[in-house]
Short mmCIF file of C-alpha atoms in Angstrom, two decimals:
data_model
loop_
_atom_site.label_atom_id
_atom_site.label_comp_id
_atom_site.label_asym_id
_atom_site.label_seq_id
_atom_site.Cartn_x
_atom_site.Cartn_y
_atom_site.Cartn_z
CA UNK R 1 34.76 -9.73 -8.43
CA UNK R 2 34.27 -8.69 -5.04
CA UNK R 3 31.03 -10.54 -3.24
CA UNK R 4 27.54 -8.84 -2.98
CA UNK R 5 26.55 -7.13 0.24
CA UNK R 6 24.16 -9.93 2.92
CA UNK R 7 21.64 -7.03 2.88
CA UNK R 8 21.83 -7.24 -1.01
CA UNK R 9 21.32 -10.77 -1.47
CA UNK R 10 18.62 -10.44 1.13
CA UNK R 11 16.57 -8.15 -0.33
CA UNK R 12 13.26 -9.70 -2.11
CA UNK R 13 11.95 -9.13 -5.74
CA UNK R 14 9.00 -7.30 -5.83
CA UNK R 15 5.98 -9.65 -6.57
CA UNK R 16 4.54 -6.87 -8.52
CA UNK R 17 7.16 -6.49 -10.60
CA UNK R 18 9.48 -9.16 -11.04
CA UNK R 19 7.33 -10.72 -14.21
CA UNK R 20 7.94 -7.60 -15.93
CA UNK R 21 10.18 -9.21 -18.82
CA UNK R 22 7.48 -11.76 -19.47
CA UNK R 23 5.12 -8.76 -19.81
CA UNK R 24 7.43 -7.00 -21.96
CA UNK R 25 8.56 -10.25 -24.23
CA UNK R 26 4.42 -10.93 -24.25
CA UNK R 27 3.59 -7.06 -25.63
CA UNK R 28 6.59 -7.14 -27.90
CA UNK R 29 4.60 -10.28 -29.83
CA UNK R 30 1.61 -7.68 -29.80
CA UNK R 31 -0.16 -9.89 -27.29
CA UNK R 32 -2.45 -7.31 -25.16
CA UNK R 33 -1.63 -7.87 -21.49
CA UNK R 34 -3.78 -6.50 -18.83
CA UNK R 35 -2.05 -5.09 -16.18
CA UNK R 36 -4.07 -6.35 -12.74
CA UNK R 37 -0.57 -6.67 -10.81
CA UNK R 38 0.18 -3.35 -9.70
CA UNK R 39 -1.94 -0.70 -8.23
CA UNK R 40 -1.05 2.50 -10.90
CA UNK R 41 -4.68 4.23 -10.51
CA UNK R 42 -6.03 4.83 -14.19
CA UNK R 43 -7.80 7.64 -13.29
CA UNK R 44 -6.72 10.87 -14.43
CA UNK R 45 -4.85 13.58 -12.07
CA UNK R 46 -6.42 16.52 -11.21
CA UNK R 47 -6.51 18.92 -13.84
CA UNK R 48 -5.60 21.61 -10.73
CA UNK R 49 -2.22 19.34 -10.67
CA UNK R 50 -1.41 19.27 -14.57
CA UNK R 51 -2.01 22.87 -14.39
CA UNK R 52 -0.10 24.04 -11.67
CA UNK R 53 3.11 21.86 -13.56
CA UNK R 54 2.25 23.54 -16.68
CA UNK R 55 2.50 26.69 -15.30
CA UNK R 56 5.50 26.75 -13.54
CA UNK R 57 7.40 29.83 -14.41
CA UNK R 58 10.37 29.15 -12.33
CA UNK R 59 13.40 29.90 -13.78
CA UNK R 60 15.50 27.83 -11.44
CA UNK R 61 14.07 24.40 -10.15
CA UNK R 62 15.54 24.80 -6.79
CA UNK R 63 15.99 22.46 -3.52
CA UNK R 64 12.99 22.42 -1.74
CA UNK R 65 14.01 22.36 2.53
CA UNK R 66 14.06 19.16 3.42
CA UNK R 67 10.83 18.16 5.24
CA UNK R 68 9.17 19.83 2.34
CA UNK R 69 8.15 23.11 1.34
CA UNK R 70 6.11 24.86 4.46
CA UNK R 71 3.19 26.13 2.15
CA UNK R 72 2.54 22.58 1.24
CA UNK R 73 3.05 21.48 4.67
CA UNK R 74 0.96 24.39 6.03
CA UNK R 75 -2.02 23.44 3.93
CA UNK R 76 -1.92 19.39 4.57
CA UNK R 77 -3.03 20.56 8.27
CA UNK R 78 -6.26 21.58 6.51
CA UNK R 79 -6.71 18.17 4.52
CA UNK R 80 -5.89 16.24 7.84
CA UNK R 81 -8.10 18.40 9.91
CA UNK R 82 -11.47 17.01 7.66
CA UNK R 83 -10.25 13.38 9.61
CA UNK R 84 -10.26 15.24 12.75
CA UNK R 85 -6.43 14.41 12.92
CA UNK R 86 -4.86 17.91 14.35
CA UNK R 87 -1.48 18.52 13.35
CA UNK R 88 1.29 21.35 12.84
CA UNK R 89 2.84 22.09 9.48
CA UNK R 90 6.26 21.17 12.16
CA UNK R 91 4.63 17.69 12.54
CA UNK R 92 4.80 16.71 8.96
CA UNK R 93 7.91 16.00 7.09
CA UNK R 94 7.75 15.87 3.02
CA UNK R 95 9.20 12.54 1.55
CA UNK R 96 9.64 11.35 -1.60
CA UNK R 97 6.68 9.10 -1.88
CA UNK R 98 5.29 6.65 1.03
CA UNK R 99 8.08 4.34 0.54
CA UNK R 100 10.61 6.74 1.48
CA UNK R 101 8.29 7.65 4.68
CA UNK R 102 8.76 3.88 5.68
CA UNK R 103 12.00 3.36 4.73
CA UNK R 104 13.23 6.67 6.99
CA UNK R 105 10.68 5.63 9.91
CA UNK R 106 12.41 2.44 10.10
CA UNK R 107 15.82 4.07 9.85
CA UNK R 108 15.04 6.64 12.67
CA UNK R 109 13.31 3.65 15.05
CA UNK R 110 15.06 0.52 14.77
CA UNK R 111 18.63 -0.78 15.27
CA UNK R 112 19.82 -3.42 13.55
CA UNK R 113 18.18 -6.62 14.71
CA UNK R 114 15.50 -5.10 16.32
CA UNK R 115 11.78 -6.30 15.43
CA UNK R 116 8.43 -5.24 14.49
CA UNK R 117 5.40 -7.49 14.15
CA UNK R 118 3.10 -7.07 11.17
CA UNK R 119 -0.26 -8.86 10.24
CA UNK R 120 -0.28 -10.90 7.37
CA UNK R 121 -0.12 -11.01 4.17
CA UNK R 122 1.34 -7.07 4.23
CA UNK R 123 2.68 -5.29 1.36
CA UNK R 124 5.53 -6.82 0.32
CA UNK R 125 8.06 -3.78 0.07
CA UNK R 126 7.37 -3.57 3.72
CA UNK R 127 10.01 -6.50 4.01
CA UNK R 128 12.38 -4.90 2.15
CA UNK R 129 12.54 -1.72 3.73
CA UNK R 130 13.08 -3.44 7.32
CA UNK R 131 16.30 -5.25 5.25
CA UNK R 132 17.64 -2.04 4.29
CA UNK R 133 17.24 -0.94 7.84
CA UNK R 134 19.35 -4.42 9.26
CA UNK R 135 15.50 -4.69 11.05
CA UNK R 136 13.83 -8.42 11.63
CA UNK R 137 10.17 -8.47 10.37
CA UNK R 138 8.36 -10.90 12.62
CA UNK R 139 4.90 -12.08 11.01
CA UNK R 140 1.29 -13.21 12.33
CA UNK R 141 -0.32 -14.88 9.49
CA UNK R 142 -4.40 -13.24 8.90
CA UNK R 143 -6.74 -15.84 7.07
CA UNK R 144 -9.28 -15.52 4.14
CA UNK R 145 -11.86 -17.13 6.03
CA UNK R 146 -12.35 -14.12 8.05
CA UNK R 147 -11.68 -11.65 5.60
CA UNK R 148 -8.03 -10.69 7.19
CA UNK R 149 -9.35 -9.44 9.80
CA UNK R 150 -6.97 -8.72 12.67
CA UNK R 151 -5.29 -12.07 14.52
CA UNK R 152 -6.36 -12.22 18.14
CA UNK R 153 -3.89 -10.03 20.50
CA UNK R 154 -2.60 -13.30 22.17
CA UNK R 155 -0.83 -14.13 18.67
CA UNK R 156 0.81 -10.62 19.10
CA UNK R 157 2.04 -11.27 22.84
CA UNK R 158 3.94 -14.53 22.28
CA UNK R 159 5.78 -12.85 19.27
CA UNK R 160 6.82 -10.00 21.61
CA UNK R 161 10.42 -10.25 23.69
CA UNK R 162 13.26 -7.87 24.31
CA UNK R 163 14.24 -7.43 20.18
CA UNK R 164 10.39 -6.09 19.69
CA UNK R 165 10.29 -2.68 18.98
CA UNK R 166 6.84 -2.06 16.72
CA UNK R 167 3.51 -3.00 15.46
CA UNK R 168 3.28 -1.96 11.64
CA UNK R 169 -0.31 -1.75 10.13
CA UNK R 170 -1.59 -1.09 6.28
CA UNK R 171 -5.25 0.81 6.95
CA UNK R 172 -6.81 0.23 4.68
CA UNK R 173 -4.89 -2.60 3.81
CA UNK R 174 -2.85 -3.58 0.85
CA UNK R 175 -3.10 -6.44 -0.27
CA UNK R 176 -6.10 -7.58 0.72
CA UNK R 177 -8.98 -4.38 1.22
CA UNK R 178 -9.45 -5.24 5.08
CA UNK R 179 -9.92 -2.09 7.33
CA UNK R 180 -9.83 -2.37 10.73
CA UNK R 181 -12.41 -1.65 13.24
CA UNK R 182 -12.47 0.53 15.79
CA UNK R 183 -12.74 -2.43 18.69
CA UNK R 184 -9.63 -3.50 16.51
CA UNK R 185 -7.79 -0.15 16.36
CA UNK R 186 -8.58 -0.82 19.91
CA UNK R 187 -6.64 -3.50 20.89
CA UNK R 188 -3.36 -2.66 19.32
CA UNK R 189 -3.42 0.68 20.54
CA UNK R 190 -3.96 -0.92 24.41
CA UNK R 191 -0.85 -3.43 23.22
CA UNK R 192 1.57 -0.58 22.40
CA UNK R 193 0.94 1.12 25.22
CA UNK R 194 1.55 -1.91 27.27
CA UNK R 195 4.83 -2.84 25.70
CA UNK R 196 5.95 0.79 25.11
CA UNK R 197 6.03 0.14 21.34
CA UNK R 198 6.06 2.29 17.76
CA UNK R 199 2.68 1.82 15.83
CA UNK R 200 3.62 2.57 11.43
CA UNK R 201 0.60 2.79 10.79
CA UNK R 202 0.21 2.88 6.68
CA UNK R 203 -2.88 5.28 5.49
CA UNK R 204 -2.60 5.86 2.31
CA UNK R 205 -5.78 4.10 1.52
CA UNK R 206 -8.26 6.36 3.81
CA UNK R 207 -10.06 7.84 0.79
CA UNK R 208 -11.45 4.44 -0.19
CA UNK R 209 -13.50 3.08 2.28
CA UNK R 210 -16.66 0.96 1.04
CA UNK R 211 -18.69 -0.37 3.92
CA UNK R 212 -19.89 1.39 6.99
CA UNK R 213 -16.45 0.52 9.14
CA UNK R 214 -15.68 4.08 10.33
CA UNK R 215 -11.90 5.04 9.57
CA UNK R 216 -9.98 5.24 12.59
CA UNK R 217 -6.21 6.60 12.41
CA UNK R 218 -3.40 5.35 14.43
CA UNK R 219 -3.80 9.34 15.35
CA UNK R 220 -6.87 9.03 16.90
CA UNK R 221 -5.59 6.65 19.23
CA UNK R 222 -5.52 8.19 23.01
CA UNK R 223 -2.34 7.93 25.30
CA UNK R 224 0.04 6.77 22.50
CA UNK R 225 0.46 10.01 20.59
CA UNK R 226 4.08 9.94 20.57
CA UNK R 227 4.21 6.15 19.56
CA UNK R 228 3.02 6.13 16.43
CA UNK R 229 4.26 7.03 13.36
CA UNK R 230 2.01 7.90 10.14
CA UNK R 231 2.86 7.37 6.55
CA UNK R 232 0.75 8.51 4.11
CA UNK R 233 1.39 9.53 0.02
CA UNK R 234 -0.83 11.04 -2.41
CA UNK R 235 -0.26 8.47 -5.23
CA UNK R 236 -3.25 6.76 -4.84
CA UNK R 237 -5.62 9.11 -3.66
CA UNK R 238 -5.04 11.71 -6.42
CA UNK R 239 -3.69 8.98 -9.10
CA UNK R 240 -0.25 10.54 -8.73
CA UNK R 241 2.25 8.01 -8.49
CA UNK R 242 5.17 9.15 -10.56
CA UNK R 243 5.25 12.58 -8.48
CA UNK R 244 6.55 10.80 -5.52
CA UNK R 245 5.33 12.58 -2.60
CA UNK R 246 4.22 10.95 0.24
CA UNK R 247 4.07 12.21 3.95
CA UNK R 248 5.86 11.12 7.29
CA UNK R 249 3.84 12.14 10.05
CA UNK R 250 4.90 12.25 14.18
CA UNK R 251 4.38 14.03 17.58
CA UNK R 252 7.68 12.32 19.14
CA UNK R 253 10.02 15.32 18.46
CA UNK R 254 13.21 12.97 18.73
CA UNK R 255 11.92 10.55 16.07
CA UNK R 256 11.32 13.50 14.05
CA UNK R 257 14.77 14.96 14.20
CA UNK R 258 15.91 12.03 13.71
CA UNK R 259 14.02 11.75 10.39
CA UNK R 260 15.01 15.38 9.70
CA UNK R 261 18.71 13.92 9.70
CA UNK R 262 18.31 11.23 6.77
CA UNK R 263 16.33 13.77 5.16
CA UNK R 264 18.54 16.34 5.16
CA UNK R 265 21.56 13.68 3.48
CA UNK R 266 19.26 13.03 0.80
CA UNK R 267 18.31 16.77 0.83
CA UNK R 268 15.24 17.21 -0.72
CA UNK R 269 12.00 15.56 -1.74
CA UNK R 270 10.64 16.40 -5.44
CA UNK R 271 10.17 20.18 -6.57
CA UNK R 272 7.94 19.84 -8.97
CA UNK R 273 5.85 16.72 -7.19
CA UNK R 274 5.22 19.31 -4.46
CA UNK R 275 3.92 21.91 -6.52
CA UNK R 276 1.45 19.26 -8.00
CA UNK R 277 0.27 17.79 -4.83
CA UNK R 278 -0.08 21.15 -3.08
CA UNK R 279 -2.63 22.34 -6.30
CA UNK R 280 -4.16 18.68 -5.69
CA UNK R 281 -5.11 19.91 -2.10
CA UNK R 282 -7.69 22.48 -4.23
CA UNK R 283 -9.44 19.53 -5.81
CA UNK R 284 -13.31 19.44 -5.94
CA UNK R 285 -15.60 16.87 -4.00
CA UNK R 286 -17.08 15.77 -7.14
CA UNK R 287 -13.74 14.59 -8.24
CA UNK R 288 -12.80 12.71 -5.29
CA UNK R 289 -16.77 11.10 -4.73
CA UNK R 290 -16.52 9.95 -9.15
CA UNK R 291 -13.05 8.32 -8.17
CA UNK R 292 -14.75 6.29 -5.08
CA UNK R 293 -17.70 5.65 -6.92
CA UNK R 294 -15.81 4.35 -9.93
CA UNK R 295 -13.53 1.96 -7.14
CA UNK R 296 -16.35 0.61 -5.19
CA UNK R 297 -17.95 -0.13 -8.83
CA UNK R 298 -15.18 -2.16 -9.92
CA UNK R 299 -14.83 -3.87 -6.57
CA UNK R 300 -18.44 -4.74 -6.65
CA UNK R 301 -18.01 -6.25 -10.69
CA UNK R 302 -14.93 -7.74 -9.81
CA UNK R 303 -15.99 -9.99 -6.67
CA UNK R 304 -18.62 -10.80 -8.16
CA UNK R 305 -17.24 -12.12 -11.57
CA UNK R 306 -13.99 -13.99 -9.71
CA UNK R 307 -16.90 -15.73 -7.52
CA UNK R 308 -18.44 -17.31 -10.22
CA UNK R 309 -15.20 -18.55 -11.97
CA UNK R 310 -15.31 -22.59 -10.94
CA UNK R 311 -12.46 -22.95 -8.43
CA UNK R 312 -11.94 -19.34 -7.46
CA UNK R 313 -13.18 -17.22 -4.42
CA UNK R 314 -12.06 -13.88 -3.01
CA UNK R 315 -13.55 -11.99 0.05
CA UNK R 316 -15.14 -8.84 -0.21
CA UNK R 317 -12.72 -6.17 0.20
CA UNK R 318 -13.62 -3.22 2.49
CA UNK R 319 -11.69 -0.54 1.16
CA UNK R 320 -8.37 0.25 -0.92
CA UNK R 321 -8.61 -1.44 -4.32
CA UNK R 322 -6.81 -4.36 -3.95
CA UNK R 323 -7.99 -8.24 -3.18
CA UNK R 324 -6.35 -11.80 -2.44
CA UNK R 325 -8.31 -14.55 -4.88
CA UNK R 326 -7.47 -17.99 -4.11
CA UNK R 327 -7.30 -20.53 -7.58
CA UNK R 328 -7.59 -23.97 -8.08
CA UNK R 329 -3.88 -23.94 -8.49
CA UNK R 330 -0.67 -25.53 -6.73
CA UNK R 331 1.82 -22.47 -7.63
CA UNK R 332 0.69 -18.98 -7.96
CA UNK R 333 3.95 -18.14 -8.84
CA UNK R 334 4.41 -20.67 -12.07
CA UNK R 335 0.52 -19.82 -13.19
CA UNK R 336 1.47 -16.20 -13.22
CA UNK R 337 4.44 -16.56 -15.20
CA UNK R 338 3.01 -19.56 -17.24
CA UNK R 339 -0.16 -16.36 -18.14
CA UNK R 340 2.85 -14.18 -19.66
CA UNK R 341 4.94 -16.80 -21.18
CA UNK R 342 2.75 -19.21 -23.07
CA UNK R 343 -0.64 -18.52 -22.52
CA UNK R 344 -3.16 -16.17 -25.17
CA UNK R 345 -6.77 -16.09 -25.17
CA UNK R 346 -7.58 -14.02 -28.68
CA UNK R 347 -4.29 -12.43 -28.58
CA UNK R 348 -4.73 -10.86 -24.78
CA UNK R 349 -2.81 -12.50 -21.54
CA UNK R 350 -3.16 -11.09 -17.73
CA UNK R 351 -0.78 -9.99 -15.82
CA UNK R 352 -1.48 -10.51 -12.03
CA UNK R 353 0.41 -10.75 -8.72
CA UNK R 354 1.41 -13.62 -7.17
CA UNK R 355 0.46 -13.41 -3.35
CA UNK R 356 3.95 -15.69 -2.02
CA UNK R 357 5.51 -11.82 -2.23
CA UNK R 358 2.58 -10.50 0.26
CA UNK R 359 3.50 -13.10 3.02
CA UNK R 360 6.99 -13.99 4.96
CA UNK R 361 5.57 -16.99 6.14
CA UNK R 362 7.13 -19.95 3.75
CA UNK R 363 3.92 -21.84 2.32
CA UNK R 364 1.22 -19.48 2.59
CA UNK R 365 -0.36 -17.87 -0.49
CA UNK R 366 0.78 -20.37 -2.89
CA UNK R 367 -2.40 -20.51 -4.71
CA UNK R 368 -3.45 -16.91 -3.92
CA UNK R 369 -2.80 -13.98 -6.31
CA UNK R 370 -3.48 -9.87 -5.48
CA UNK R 371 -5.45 -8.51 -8.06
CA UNK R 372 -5.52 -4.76 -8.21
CA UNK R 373 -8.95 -3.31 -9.74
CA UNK R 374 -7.07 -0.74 -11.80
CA UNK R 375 -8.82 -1.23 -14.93
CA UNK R 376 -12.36 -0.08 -16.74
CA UNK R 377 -15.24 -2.63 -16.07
CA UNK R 378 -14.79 -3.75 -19.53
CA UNK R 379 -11.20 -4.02 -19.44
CA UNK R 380 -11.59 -6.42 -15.68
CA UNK R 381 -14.48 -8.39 -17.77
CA UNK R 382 -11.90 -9.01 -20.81
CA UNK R 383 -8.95 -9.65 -18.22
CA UNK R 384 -11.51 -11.51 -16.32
CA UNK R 385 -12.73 -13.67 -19.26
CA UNK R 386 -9.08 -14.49 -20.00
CA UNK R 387 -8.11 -15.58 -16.48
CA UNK R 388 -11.01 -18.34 -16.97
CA UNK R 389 -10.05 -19.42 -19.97
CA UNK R 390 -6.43 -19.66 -18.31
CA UNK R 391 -6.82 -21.91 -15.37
CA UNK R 392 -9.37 -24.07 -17.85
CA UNK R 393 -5.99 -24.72 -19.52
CA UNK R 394 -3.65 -24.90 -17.50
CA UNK R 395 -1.94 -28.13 -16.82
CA UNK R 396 -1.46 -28.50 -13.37
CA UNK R 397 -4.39 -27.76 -12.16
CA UNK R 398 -6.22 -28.37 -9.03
#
């Protein structure tokens, strides 16, 4: 048969995802498998949302234009403007969730072999989306020891040459809960401007914010306006992942119509995810402060618990709900699997994510794993119990 594309063969399996058989083979034995590898929020929509679907008394489920439908574009103005980030409804182009808003930013950007530096461990689809855009991602490796906070700027200058086109940033970040200060925010703004380069900057995350770091957008940022380029989704704050809509946000004009031309060949982000988010927009405080409160909770039960586990420590993450753990193992990748395949603790297992997926750098998070505090504070107590009991059996180790 003819040969797989370079690009194809290129392209990493998602960390989060690619135990999913063992998962599957593990449930189909009844074994009860808690899900701490992927961050699906299990907090319920907002009843404004599941209304406005169940209402819908279209009769045809039309295109949508393809940056989105204006009334939906027209309000997010509103929901930006409480972050004192002042935009046009022209501004903001509708994609089908924040992984599309990447995947077209890069796209519209980059040329093939052109590169963008990014702090890690980063979300690991990040990668992939710079493959499908023939882009290079060039990595600057953040350590646990100081919480991920951001490498100094000198790390950032030696990786820059003629081929560097972007900084990409996750804020708050995924995988690991750091947000960035403002002296932070800083610095990279002062280093795009100096270089003349694109900031992504990933916000998807702003809603969950724990500690008294103010959040500062890449839009904030003075004198670089037209550098950077937003992406933002409403999966995660309004636990709405399977609508897939996310945002794509810029003030350069050209990258925009650039955008506006992949958009328009793929013609049109989700109908009926638009009608949801837009009725999202109506949500009440209460319902967005009970979703924090229930996050910083978990993070709070969950830092504390992996703490006292012999062998195990995780920072405190600062926001998202996401952290790294480090484990008295050698392979992350092999105790994750090993969890699914042929471990039970009173019929239950634990499904995490192994942290090699997060980083580029070969060797690094070996013995880390991303947990995602996605679960009740009993359910992370029984998934927590059963990750004990795990590494007191595993064979190999540490």
């Amino acid at each position: 048969m003819p040969e797989i594309s370079q690009r194809g063969v290129q392209m990493p399996a998602s960390p989060i995802r690619k135990l999913a058989p063992l998962s599957d083979a593990a449930k189909a034995q009844g074994v009860k498998v808690y899900h701490l590898n992927i961050g699906q929020p299990d907090l319920p929509s907002p009843v404004t949302a599941l209304d406005a679907i169940r209402s819908i008394d279209r009769t045809t489920l039309e295109y949508s234009p393809s940056d989105g439908y204006r009334f939906y574009r027209e309000n997010l103005t509103t929901y930006y403007k409480q972050y004192d980030i002042d935009l046009t409804p022209e501004q903001i182009i509708v994609t089908a969730g924040g992984s599309e808003a990447v995947l077209y930013a890069f796209m519209a950007c980059l040329n093939p072999g052109d590169e963008i530096i990014v702090p890690e461990p980063a979300y690991a689809n990040y990668m992939a989306f710079a493959i499908s855009a023939g882009a290079v991602i060039r990595t600057i490796p953040s350590t646990m020891e100081t919480g991920f906070a951001l490498p100094p700027m000198e790390e950032f200058e030696n990786l820059i040459n003629e081929r560097t086109k972007g900084i990409l940033i996750c804020n708050p970040n995924n995988p690991t809960g750091y947000v960035y200060t403002p002296q932070e925010m800083e610095q990279i703004r002062n280093l795009v401007k100096k270089y003349n380069l694109y900031l992504f900057s990933d916000e998807v995350y702003r809603e969950f914010i724990y500690n008294d770091t103010p959040y500062v957008s890449a839009c904030h940022l003075e004198g670089v306006e037209e550098n950077v380029v937003l992406i933002d989704s409403v999966s995660k704050r309004y636990s709405e992942c399977g609508i897939r809509i996310g945002a794509l946000i810029t003030k350069n004009q050209k990258v925009h119509d650039t955008v506006m031309k992949f958009c328009q060949a793929r013609l049109s982000p989700p109908l009926i995810g638009q009608i949801a988010a837009n009725a999202s927009l109506q949500v009440s405080s209460s319902y967005m402060q009970h979703n924090f409160d229930e996050y910083k909770g978990r993070r709070d039960f969950l830092i504390e618990r992996l703490n006292k586990i012999p062998g195990v420590y995780s920072p405190m993450p600062q926001g998202a709900f996401y952290t790294l753990a480090r484990l008295p193992i050698d392979d992350a990748d092999a105790f994750c699997g090993w969890c699914l395949s042929d471990f039970r603790y009173e019929g239950q297992t634990i499904f995490m994510a192994p942290a090699t997926g997060f980083y580029v750098t070969p060797g690094l998070g070996k013995n880390e794993v991303r947990i995602a505090y996605v679960l009740n504070k009993e359910d992370l107590d029984k998934a927590l119990t059963v990750l004990e009991k795990a590494l007191e059996a595993y064979p190999n180790r540490r």
